[in-house]
Coordinates of C-alpha atoms in Angstrom, one line a residue:
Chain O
X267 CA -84.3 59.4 182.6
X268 CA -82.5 60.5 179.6
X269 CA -79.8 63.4 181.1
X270 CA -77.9 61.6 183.2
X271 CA -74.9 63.6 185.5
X272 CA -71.6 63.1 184.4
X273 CA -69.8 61.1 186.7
X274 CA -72.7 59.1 187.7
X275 CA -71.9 56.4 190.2
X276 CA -74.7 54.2 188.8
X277 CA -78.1 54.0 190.1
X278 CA -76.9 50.0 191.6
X279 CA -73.8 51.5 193.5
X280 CA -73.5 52.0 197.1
X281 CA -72.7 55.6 196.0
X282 CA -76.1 55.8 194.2
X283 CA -77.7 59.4 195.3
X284 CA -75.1 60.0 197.8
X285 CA -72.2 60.8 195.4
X286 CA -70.9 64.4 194.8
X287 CA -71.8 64.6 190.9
X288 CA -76.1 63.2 192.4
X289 CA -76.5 66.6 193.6
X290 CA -79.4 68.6 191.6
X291 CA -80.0 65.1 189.7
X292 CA -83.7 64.8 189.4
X293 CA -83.5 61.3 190.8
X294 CA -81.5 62.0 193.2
X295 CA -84.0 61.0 196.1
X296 CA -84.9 58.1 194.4
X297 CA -81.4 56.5 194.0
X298 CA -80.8 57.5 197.9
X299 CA -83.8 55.2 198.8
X300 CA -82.3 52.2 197.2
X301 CA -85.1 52.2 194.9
X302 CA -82.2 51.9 192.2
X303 CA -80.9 48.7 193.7
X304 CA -83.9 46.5 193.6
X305 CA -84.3 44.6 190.1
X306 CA -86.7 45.8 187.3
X307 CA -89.8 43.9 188.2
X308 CA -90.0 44.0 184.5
X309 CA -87.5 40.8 184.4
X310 CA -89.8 38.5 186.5
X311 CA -92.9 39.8 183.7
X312 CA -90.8 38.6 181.1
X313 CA -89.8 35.4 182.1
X314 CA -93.9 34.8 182.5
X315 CA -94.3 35.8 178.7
X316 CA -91.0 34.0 177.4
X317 CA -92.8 31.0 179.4
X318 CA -94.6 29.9 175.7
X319 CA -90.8 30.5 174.2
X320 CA -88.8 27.5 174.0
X321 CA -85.9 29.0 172.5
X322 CA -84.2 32.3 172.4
X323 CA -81.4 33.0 170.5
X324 CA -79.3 35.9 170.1
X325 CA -77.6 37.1 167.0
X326 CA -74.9 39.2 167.6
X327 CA -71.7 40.8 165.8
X328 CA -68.6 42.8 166.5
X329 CA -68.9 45.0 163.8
X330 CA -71.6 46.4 161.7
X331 CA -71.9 45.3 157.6
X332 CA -71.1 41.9 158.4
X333 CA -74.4 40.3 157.2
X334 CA -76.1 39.6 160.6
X335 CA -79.6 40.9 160.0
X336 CA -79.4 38.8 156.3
X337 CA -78.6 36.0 158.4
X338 CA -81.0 36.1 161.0
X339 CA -83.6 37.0 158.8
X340 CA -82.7 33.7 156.8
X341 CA -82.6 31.8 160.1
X342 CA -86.0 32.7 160.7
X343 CA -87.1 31.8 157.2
X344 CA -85.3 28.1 157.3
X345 CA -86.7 27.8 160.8
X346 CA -90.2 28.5 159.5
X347 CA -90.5 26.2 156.3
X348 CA -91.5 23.5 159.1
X349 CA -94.8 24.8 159.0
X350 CA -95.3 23.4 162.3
X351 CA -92.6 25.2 164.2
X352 CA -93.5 28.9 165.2
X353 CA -90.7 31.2 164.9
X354 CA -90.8 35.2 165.5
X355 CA -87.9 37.1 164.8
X356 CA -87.4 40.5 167.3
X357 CA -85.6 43.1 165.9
X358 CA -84.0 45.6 168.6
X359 CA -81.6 47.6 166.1
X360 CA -83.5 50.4 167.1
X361 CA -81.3 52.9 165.2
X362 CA -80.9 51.1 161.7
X363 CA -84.1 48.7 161.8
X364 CA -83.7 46.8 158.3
X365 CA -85.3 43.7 158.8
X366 CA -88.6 44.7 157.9
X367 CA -87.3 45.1 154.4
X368 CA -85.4 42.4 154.5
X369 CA -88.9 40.5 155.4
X370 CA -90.5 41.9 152.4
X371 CA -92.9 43.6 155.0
X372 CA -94.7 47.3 155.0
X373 CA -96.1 47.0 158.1
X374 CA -97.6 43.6 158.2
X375 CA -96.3 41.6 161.2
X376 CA -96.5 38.3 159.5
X377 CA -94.5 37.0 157.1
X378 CA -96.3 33.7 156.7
X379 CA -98.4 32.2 159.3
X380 CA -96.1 30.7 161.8
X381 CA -93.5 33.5 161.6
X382 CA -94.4 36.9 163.2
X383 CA -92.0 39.7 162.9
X384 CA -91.7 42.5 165.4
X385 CA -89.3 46.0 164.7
X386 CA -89.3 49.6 165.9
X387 CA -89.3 49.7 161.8
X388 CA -93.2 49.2 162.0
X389 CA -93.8 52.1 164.2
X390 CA -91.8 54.8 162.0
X391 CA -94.6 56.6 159.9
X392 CA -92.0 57.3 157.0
X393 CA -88.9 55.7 155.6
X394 CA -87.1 58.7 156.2
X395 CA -87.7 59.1 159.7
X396 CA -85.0 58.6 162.2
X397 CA -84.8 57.0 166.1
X398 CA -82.4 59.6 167.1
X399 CA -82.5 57.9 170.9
X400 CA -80.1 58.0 173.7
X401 CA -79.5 54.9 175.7
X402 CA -82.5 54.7 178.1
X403 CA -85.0 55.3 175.5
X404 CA -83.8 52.2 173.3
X405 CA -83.8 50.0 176.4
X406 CA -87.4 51.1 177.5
X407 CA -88.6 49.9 174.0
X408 CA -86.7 46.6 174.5
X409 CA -88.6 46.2 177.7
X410 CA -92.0 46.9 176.1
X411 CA -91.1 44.7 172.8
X412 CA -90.4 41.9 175.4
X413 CA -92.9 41.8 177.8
X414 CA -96.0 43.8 176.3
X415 CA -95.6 42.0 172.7
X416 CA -97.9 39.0 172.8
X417 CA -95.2 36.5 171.4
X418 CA -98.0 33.5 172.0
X419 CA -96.8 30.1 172.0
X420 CA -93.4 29.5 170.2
X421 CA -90.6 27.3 169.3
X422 CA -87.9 30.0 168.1
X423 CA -87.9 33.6 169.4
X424 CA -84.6 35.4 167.0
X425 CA -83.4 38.6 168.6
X426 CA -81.7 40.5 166.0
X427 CA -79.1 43.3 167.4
X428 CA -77.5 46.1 166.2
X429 CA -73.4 45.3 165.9
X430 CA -71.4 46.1 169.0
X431 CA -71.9 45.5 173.2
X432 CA -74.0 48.6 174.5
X433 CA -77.2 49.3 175.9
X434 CA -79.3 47.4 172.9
X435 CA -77.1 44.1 174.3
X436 CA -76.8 44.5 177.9
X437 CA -80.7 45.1 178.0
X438 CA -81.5 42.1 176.0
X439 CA -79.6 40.0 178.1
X440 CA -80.7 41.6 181.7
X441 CA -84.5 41.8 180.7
X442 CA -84.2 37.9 179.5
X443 CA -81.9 37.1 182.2
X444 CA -84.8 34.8 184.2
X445 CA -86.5 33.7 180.8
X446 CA -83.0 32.1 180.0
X447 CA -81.7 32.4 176.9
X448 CA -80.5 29.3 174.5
X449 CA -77.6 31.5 173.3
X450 CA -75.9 33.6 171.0
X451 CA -74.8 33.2 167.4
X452 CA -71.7 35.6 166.7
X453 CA -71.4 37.0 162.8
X454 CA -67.8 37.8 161.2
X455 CA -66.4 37.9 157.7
X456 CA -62.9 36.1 157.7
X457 CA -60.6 38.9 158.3
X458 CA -59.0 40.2 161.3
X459 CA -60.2 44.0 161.7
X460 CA -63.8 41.7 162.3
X461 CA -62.4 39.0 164.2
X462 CA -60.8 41.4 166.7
X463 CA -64.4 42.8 167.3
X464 CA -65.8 38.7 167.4
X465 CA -63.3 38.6 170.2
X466 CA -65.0 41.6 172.1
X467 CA -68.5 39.9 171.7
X468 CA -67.1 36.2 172.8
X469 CA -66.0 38.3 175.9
X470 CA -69.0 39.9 175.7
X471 CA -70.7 36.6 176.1
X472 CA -68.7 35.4 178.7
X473 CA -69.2 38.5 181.0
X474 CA -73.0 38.1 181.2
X475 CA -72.6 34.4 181.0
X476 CA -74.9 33.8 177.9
X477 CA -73.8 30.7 176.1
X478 CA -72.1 30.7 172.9
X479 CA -74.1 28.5 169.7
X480 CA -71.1 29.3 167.5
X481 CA -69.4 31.7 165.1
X482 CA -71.0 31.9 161.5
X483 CA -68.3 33.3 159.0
X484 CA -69.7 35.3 156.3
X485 CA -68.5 36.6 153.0
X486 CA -66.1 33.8 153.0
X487 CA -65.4 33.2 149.2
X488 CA -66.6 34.9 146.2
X489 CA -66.9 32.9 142.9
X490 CA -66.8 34.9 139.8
X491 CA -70.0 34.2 138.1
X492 CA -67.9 34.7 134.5
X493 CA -65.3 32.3 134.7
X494 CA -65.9 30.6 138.3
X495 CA -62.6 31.2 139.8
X496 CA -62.6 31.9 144.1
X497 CA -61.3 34.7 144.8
X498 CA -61.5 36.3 148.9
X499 CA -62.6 39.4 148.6
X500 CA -62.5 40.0 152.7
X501 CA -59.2 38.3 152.6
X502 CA -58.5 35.3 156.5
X503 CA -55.1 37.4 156.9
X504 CA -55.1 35.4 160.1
X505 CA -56.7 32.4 159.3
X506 CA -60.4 33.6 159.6
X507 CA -63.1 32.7 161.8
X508 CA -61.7 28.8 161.6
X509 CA -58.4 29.2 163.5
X510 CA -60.3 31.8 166.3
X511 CA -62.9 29.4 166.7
X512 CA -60.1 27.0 167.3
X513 CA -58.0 29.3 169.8
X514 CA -61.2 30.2 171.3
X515 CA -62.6 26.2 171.5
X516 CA -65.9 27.7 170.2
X517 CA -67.7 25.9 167.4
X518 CA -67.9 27.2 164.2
X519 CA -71.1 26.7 162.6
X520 CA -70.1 27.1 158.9
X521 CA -69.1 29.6 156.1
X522 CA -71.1 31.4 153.8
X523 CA -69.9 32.2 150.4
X524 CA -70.6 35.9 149.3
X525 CA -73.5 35.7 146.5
X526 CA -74.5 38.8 144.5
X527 CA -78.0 36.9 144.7
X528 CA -78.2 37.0 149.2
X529 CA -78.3 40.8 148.8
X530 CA -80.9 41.0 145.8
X531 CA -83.3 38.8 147.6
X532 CA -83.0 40.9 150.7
X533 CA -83.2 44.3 148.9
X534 CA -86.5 42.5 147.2
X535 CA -87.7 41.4 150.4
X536 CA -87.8 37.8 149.5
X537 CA -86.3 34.7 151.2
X538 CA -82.6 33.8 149.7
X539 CA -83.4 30.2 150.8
X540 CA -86.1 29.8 148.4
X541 CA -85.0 32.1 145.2
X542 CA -81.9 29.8 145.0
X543 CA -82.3 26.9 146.9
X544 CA -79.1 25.0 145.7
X545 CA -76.9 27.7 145.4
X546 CA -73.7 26.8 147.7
X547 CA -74.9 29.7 150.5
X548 CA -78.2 28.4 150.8
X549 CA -76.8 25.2 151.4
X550 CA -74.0 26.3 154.0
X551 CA -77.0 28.2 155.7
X552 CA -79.1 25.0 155.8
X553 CA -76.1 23.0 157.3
X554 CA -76.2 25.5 159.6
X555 CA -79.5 25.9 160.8
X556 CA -79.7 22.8 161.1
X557 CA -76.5 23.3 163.6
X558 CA -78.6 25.6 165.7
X559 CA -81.5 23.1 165.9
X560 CA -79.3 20.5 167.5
X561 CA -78.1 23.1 169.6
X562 CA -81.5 23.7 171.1
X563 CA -82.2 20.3 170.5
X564 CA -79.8 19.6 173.2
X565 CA -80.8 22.2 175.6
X566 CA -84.3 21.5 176.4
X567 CA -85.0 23.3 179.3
X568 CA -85.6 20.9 182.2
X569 CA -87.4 23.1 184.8
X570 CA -90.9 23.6 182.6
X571 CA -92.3 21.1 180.3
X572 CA -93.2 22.8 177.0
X573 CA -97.0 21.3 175.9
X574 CA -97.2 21.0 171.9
X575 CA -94.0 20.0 170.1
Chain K
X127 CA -55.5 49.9 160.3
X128 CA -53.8 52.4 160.9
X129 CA -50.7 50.4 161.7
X130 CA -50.7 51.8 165.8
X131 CA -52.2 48.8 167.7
X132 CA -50.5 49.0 171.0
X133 CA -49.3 52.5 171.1
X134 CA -49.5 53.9 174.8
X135 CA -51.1 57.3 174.6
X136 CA -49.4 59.8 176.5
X137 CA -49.9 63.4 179.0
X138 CA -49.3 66.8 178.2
X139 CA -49.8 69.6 180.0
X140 CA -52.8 70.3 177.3
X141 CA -54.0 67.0 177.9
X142 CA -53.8 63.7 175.8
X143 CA -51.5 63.3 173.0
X144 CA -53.0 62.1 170.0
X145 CA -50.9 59.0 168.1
X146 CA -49.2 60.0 164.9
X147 CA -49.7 57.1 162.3
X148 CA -46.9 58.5 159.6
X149 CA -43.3 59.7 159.6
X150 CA -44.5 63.0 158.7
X151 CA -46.8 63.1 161.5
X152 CA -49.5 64.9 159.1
X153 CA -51.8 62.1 160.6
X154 CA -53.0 61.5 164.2
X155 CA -55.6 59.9 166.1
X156 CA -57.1 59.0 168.8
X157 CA -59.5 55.8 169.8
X158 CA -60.9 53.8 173.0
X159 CA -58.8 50.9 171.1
X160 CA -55.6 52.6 172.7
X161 CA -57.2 53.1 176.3
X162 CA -57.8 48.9 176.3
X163 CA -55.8 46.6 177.7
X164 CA -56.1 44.0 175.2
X165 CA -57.4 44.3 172.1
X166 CA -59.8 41.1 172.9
X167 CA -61.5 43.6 175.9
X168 CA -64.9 44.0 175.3
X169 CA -66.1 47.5 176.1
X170 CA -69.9 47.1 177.7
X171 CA -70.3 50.9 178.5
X172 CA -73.6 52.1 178.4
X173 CA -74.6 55.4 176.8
X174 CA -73.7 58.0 179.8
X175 CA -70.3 56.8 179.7
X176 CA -69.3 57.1 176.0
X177 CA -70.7 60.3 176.0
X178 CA -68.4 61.0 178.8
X179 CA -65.6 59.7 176.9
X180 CA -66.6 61.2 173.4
X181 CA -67.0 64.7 175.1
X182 CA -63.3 63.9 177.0
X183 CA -61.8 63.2 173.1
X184 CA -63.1 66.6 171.7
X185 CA -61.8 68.6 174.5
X186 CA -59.1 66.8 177.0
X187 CA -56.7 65.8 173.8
X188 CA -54.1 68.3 172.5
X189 CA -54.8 68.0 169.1
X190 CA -52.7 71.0 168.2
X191 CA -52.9 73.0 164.9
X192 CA -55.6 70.8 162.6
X193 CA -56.7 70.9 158.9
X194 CA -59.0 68.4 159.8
X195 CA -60.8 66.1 162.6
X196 CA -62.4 63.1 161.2
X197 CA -64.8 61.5 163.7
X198 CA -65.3 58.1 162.9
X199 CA -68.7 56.9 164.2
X200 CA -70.2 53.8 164.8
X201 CA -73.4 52.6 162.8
X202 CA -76.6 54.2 163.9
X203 CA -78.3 57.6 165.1
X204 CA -77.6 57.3 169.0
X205 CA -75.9 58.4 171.8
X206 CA -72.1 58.5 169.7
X207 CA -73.5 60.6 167.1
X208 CA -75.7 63.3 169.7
X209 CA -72.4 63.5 171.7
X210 CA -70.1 64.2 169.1
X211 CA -72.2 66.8 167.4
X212 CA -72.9 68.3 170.5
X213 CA -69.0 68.4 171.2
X214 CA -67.5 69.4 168.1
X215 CA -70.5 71.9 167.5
X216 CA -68.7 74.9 169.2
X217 CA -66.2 74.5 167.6
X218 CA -67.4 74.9 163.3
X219 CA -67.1 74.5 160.9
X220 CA -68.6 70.8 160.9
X221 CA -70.2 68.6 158.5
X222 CA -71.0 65.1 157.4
X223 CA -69.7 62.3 154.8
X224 CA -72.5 59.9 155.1
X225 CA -71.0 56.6 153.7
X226 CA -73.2 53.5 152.0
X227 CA -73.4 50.4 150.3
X228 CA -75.1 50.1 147.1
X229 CA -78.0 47.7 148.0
X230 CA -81.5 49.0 149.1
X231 CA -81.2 47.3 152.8
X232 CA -78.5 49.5 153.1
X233 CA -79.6 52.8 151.7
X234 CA -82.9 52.3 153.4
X235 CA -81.1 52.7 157.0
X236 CA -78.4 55.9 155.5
X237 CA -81.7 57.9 154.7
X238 CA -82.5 57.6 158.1
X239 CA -78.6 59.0 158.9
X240 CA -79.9 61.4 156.7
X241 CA -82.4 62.7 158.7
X242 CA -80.5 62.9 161.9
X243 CA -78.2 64.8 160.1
X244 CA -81.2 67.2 158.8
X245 CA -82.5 67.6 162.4
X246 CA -79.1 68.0 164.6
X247 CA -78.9 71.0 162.0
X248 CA -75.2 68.9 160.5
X249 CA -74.6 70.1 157.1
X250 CA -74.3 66.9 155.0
X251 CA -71.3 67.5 152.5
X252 CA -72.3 64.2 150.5
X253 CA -72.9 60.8 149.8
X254 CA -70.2 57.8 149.0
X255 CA -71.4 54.6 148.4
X256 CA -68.6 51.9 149.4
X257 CA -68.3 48.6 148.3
X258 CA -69.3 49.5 144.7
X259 CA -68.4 46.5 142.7
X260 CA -65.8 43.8 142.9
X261 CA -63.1 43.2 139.9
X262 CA -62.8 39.3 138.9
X263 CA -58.7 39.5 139.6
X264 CA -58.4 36.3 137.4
X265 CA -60.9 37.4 134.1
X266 CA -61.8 41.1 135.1
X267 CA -65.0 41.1 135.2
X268 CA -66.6 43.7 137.7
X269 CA -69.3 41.8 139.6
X270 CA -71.8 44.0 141.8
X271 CA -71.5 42.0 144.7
X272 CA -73.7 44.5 147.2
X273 CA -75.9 45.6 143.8
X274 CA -75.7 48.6 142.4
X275 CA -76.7 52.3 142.2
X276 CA -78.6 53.0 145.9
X277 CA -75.7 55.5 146.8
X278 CA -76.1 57.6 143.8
X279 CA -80.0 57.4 143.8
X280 CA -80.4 58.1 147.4
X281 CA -78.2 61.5 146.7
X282 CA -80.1 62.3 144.1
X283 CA -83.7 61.7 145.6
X284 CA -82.3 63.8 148.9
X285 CA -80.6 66.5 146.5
X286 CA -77.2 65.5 148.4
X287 CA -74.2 65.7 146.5
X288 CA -73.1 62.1 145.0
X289 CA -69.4 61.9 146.0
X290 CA -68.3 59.0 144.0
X291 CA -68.4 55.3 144.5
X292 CA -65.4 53.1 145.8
X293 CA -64.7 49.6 145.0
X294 CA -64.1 46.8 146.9
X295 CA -60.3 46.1 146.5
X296 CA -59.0 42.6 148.9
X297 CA -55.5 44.0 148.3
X298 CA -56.0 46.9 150.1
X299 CA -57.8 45.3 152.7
X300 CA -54.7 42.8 153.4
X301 CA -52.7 45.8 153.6
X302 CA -54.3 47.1 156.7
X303 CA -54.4 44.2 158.0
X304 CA -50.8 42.8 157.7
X305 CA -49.6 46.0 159.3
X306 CA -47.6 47.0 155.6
X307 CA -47.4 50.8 155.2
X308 CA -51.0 51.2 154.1
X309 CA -50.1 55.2 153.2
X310 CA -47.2 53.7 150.7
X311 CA -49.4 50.9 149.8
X312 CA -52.3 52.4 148.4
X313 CA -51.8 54.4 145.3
X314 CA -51.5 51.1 144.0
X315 CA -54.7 50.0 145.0
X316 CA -58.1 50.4 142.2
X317 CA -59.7 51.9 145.2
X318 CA -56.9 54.6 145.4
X319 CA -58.5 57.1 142.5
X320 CA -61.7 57.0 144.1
X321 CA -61.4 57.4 147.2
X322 CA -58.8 60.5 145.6
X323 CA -61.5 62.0 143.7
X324 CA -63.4 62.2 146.7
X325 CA -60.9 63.3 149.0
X326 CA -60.6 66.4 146.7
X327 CA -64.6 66.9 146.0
X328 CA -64.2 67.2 150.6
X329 CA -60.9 69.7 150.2
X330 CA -62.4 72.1 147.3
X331 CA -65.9 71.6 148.3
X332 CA -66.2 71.8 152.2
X333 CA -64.8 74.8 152.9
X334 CA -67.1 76.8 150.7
X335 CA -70.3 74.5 152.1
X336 CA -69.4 74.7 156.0
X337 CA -68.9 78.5 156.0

């Protein structure tokens, strides 16, 4: 349901149809019967698809603007040159669903022939049109991109968010809460207003108990192409993502130099990895990747054995 | 960035009292980041509840005699951006600064803003595109880091005023973030006569587009 009372216990709580503010809430009588309580039989359905997924990963940031969809896009594309690893990359920024263009796709679903693509992006009719959706609505589409998608066998299933720890988040991790998920990359650039927000998502993390791959900092150094001097344009006022991922004991899985050239490739739909393959950021994103391979590498799942490696 | 991490926020009989920023007190605000009890605290609200809170902002806070309310938003065309249009709504004149970054990725996600802004009937007052270039401190050369040009073509294909473009200035951003007095800080900053120019496009502009 979309209009939801204010001061609504939650349709989990004890309180659920019973409370003061339930009354004349259209489901009302449902939350009373417990109905609320019992888990979305959706989860169960989704760990049976996720079944052909070896990995999952997350990407997540704090804030938005930090270069999160760029970099999963690019994950997805280093992923994929092995043409024999299957990668699809999810998209559930539902609101702001860019990586469709960042794919170079109008509509296709496939990329190349072992990476699929899957966004609310390909359902809009019209560039202009806007998902103006309250909280419920987003997560109902998360459910149906999850288990009604038919994500076929693969090695690497990329779940691109929006920035920020709402309903896009808590969704994603509740419907792939049985299908368990490798875990989650965290974005920042290197200065504090971004780390603050890092330190929201690494709680984040924590709560729902979804493991942490590592920190990527973004938009660390810029090097003027005229006379090839560094300068920091998002200046580490507190020592950037290095000294958090210190504090915080969480790995950080490299830095990415900004490169007038990332955003160009994007904006032309193109794969940065390929238009300049020895620029320094395509090498830090390489060194990277290959990071989050030995991540999952490491994390074979031990329950289910996974036919066709 | 505003220099008032940690400030408690206090009760009045009209309610909350907003968090003046400057001596003068011509600024105040008002954020979740002062309800918090650290700043590491993640909040993992879904929509019902910020709406609540956003709803709670707009009415349960003395702001007192105002000029102006700037809402901040996050990204996106969600539950934040319903609520506080259907908040602030009684209470017009209200309009929109939709803000960009120059590259298409970018502008291909503000159109969208656009059109929320077109059908929750919010009168856009214009366009800035943010990020507009970065000056080489050591040779000055201005390198388009995010691109160019999306902020003034989208206006111009949406027949939205183009309100100016700001660039990127690291100075400016250290300010914020070393807690130095930002206000006394930034007339020194390249992004100061933009973001100037803009500020009085909103002051001599809005009043006469919101009525």
């Amino acid at each position: 349901m979309e209009e939801v009372p204010q001061g609504c216990p939650g349709t989990g709580s004890a309180q659920a149809g019973r409370g003061a503010s339930c009354q004349g809430c259209p489901n009302q009588r449902l939350c009373a019967s417990g109905a609320g309580a019992a888990p979305d039989p959706a989860i169960e359905e989704i760990k049976e698809k996720m079944k052909t997924v070896k990995h999952k990963i997350l990407v997540l940031s704090g804030k938005g603007g930090v270069g999160k969809s760029t970099f999963s896009a690019h994950l997805a594309h280093g992923l994929a040159e092995d043409e024999n690893t299957q990668v699809a990359l999810l998209d559930i920024d539902i609101c702001g669903p860019s990586i469709p263009k960042i794919m170079g796709l109008e509509g296709e679903q496939f990329v190349e022939d072992n990476l699929g693509v899957m966004s609310v992006g390909f359902l809009l009719s019209s560039p202009d049109d806007a998902v103006i959706w309250r909280g419920p609505k987003k997560n109902g589409m998360i459910k149906q991109f999850l288990r009604d998608v038919d994500w076929g066998e693969l090695d690497y299933l990329i779940v691109d968010t929006p920035p920020g720890t709402s309903d896009e988040h808590l969704s994603a991790v509740q419907y792939l809460s049985a299908a368990r998920l490798d875990g989650a990359v965290i974005i920042t650039t290197p200065q504090e207003v971004s780390l603050q927000d890092v330190r929201k998502e690494i709680n984040f993390c924590h709560k729902v108990k979804v493991p942490i791959i590592g920190v990527v900092e973004n938009m660390s150094v810029f090097v003027c192409p005229k006379c090839k001097k560094e300068s920091q344009i998002f200046p580490p006022t507190t020592g950037g993502a290095e000294v958090m991922c210190q504090d915080l004991k969480i790995p950080l899985l490299g830095k990415v130099p900004l490169d007038p050239h990332i955003g160009k490739s994007c904006d032309k739909g193109q794969s940065f990895l390929t238009d300049a393959p020895a620029s320094a950021a395509a090498l830090a994103y390489r060194s990277i990747i290959q990071r989050i391979q030995e991540f999952c590498g490491h994390h074979q799942p031990k329950e289910e054995h996974l036919v066709g490696s | 960035m505003l220099r008032a991490q940690g400030r408690a926020v206090h009760q009045c009989d009209s309610g909350w009292v907003p968090v003046f920023v400057d001596q003068e007190q011509s600024i105040s605000l008002m954020s979740v980041g002062f309800l918090l009890e650290s700043p590491d605290e993640a909040v993992v609200w879904r929509g019902p509840k910020k709406n609540a809170l956003i709803k709670q902002f707009v009415s349960d806070v003395a702001w007192g005699q105002l000029d102006y309310l700037v809402v901040d938003t996050p990204p996106g065309t969600s539950d934040e951006h319903m609520a506080a249009v259907e908040a602030l709504r009684p209470y017009g004149p209200l309009g929109a600064l939709v803000v960009t970054t120059p590259q298409a990725v970018s502008v291909g996600d503000v159109r969208r803003e656009l059109t929320f802004c077109r059908k929750t009937g919010l009168q856009v007052v214009g366009i800035v595109e943010n990020m507009s270039g970065f000056v080489c401190p050591h040779c000055t050369e201005c390198t388009n880091v995010f691109s160019r040009g999306g902020g003034a073509e989208l206006a111009r294909l949406t027949g939205v005023p183009f309100l100016g473009s700001v660039p990127l200035d690291p100075e400016l951003t250290r300010s914020l973030e070393e807690g130095r007095d930002f206000i006394r800080d930034f007339p020194q900053s390249p992004a100061f006569p933009a973001l100037s120019s803009i500020a009085q496009k909103v002051l001599s502009e809005a009043p006469a587009r919101l009525s």
